[in-house]
PDB file of C-alpha atoms in Angstrom:
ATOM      1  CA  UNK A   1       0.000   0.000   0.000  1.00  0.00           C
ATOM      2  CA  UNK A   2       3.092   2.456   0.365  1.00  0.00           C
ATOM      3  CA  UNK A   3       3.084   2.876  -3.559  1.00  0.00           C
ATOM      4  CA  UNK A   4      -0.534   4.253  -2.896  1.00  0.00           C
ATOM      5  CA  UNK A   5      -0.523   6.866  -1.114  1.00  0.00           C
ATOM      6  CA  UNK A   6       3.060   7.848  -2.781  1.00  0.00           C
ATOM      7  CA  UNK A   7       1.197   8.095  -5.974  1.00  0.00           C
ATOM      8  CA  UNK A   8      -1.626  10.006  -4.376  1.00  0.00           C
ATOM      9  CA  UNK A   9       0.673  12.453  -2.690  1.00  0.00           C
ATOM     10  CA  UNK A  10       2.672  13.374  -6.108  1.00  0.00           C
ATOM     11  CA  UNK A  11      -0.759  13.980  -7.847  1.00  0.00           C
ATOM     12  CA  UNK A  12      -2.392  16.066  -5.766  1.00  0.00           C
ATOM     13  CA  UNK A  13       0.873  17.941  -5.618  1.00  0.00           C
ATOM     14  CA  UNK A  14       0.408  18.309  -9.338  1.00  0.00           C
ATOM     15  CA  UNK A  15      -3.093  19.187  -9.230  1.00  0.00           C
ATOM     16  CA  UNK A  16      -2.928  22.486 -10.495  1.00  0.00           C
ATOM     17  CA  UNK A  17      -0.316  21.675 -13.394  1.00  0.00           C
ATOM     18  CA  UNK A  18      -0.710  19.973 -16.641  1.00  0.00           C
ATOM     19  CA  UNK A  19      -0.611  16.411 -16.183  1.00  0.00           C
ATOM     20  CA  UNK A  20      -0.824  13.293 -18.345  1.00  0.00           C
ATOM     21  CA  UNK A  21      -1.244   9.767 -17.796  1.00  0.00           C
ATOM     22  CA  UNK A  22       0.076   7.201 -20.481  1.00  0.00           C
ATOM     23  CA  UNK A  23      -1.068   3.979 -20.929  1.00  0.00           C
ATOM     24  CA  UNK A  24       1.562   1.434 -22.462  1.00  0.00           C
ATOM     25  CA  UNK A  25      -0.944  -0.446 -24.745  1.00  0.00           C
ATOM     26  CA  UNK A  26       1.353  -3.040 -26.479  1.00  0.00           C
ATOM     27  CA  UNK A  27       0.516  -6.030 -24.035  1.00  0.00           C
ATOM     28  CA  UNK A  28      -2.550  -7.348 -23.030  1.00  0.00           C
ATOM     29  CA  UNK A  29      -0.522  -9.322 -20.053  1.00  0.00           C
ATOM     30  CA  UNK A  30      -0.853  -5.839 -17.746  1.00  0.00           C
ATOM     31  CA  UNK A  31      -2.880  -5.851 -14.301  1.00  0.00           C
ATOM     32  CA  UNK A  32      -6.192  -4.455 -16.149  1.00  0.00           C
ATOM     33  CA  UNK A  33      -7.662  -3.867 -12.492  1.00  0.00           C
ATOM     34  CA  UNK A  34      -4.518  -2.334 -11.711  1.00  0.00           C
ATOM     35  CA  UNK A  35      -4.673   0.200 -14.421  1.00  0.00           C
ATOM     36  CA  UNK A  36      -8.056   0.879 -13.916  1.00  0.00           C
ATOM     37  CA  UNK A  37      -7.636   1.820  -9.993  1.00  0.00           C
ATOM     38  CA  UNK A  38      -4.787   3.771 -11.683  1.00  0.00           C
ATOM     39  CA  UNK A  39      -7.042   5.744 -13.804  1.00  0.00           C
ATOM     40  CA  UNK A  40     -10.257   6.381 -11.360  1.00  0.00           C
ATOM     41  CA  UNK A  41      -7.574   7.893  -8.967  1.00  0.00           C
ATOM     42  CA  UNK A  42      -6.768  10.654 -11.536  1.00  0.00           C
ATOM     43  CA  UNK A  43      -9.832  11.174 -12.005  1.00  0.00           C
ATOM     44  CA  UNK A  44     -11.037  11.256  -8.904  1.00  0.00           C
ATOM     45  CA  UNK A  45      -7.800  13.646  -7.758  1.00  0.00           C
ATOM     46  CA  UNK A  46      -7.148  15.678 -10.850  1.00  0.00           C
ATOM     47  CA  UNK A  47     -10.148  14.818 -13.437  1.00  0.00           C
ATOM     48  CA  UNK A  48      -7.983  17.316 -15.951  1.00  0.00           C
ATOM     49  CA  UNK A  49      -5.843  14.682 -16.633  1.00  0.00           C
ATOM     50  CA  UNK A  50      -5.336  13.810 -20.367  1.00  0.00           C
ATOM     51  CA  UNK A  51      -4.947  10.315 -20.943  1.00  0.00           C
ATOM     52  CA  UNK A  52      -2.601   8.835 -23.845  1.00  0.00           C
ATOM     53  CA  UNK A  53      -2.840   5.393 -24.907  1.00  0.00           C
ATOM     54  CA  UNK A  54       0.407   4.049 -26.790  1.00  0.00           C
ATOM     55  CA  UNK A  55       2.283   0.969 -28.019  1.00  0.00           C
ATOM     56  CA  UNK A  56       5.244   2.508 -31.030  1.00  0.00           C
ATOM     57  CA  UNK A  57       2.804   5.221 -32.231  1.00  0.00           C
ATOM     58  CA  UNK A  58       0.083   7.162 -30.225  1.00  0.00           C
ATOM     59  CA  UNK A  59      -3.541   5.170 -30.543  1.00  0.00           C
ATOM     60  CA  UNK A  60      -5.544   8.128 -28.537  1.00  0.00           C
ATOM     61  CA  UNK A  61      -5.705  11.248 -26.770  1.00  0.00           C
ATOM     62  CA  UNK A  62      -8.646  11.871 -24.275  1.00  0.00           C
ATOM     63  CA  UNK A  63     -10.150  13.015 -21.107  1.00  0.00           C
ATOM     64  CA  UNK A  64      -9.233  10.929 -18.420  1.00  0.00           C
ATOM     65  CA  UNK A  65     -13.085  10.972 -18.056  1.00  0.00           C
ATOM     66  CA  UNK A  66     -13.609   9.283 -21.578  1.00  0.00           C
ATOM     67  CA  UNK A  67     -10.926   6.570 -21.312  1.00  0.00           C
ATOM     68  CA  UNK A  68     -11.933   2.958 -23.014  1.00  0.00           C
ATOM     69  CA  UNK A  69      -8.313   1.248 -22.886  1.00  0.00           C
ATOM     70  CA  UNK A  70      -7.571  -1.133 -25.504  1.00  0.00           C
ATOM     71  CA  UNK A  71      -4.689  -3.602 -25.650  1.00  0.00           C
ATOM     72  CA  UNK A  72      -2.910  -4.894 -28.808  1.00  0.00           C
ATOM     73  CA  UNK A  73      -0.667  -8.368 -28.388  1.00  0.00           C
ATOM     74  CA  UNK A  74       2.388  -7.558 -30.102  1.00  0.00           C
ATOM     75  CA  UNK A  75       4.640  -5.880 -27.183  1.00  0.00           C
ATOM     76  CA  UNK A  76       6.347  -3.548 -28.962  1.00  0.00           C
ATOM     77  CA  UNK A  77       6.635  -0.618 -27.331  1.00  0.00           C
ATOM     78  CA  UNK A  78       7.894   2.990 -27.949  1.00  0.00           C
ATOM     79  CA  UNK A  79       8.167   6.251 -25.789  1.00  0.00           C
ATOM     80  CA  UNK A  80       9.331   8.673 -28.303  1.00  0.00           C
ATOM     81  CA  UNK A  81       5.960  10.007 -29.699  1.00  0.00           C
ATOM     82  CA  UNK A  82       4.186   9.790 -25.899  1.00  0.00           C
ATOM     83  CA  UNK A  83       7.241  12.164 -24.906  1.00  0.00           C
ATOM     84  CA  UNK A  84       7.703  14.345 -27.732  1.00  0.00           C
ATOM     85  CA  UNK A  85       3.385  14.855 -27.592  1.00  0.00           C
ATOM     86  CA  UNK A  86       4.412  16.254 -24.048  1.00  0.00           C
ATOM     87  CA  UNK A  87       6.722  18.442 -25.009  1.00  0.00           C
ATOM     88  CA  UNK A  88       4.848  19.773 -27.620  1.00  0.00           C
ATOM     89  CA  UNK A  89       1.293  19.584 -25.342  1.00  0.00           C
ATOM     90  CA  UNK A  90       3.857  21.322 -22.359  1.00  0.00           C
ATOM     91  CA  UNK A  91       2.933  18.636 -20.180  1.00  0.00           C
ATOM     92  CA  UNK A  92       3.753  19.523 -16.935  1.00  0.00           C
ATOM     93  CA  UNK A  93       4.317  15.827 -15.261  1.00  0.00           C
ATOM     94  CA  UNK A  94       3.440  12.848 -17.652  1.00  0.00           C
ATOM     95  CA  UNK A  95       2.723   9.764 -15.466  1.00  0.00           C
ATOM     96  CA  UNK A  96       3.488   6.373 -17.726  1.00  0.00           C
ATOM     97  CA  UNK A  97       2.223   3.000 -17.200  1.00  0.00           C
ATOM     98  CA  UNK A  98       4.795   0.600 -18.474  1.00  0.00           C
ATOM     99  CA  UNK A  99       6.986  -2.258 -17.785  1.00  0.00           C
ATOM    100  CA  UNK A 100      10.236  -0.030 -19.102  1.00  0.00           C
ATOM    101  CA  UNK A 101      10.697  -2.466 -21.953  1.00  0.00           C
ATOM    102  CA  UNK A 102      10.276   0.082 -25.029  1.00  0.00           C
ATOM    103  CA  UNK A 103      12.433   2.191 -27.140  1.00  0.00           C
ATOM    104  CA  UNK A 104      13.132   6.233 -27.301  1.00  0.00           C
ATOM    105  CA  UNK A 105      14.993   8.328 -29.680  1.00  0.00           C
ATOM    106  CA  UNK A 106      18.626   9.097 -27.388  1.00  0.00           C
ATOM    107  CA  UNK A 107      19.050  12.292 -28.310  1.00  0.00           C
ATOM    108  CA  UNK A 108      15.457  13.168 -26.867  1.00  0.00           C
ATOM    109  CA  UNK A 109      15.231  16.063 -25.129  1.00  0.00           C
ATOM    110  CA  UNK A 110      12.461  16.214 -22.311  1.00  0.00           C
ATOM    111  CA  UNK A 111      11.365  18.996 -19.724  1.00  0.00           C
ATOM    112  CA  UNK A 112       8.273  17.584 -18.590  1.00  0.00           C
ATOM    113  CA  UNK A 113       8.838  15.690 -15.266  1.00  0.00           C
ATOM    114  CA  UNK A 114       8.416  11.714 -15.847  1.00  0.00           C
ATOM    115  CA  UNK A 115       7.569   9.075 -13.734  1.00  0.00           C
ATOM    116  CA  UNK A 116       7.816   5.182 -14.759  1.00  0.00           C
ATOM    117  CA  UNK A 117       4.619   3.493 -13.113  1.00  0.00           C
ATOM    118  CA  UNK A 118       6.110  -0.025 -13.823  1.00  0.00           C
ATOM    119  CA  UNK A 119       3.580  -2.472 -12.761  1.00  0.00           C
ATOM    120  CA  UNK A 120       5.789  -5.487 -12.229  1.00  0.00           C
ATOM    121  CA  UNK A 121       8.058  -7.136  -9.141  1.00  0.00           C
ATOM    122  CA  UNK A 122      11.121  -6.351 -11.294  1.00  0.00           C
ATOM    123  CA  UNK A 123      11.854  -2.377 -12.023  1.00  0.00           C
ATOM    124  CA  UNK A 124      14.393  -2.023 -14.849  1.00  0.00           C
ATOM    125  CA  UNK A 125      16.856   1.175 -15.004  1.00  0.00           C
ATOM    126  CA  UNK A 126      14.826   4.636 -16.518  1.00  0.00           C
ATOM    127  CA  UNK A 127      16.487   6.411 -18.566  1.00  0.00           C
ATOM    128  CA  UNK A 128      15.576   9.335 -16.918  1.00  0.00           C
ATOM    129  CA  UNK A 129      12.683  10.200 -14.723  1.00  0.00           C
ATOM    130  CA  UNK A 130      11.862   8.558 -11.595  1.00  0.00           C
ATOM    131  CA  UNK A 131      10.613   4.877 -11.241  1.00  0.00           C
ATOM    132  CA  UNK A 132       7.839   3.859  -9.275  1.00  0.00           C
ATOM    133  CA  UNK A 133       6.864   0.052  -8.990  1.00  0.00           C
ATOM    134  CA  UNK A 134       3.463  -0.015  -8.483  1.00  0.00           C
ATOM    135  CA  UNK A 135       2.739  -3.795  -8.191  1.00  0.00           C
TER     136      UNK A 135
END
C-alpha cells in the first residue's frame, strides 16, 4: 500500500499543473484492475488529466473521463511520440504506465517531469525520470 498513497501524494501535488497519464498499450498481459484503480484515482484527484494510450505510435488522446483502454498483443513498445506529444502539449508531469521495456529516440530532449509506473516485481533502469513500482 506504500506505492498508494506515494502516488496520491505526487498527484495532488500536481493538481494544479498539466498532467498526463500514459497507458503502455502493447501487451494485453498488464494488471487491467490495476490500471483501472490507476485511472479512477486521476480522475477522482485531478479529473484534468489527459490520458494517452500508446504501443510505437500514439492510438488516442482523451479526457481521463472518456478513457476505453484497448490492448494490442504484439509488445512492442515505444516512448518517443508519448514524450515528444508532451513536449509539444507542455505537459507539466506525464505519469506512464509501463513495464520499461520500449524504445526512445537518445538524443530526446524532455522537460516535462516523468515518472515510470512499472507495474511489475522487477523495475528495470529509466532512462531518466523517476521509477515507481506499483505492483
Amino acid at each position: 500500500m506504500k506505492w498508494q498513497k506515494y502516488l496520491l501524494t505526487m498527484i495532488q501535488e500536481r493538481n494544479e499543473k498539466k498532467i498526463a497519464l500514459a497507458i503502455d498499450t502493447s501487451t494485453n498481459e498488464i494488471n487491467q484492475e490495476l490500471v483501472q484503480n490507476i485511472m479512477k484515482l486521476f480522475k477522482e484527484i485531478c479529473p484534468n488529466t489527459i490520458l494517452v494510450q500508446a504501443d510505437f505510435k500514439i492510438r488516442h488522446v482523451s479526457s481521463i473521463n472518456e478513457a476505453d483502454i484497448t490492448y494490442y498483443t504484439h509488445g512492442k513498445s515505444s516512448y518517443t511520440d508519448v514524450l515528444e506529444w508532451a513536449e509539444k502539449e507542455e505537459i507539466d508531469s506525464i505519469f506512464y504506465v509501463t513495464d520499461v521495456t520500449g524504445y526512445f529516440y537518445e538524443n530526446l530532449t524532455i522537460q516535462s517531469e516523468v515518472f515510470w509506473l512499472v507495474p511489475d516485481e522487477f523495475v528495470p533502469k529509466v532512462p531518466f525520470g523517476k521509477a515507481i513500482r506499483i505492483a
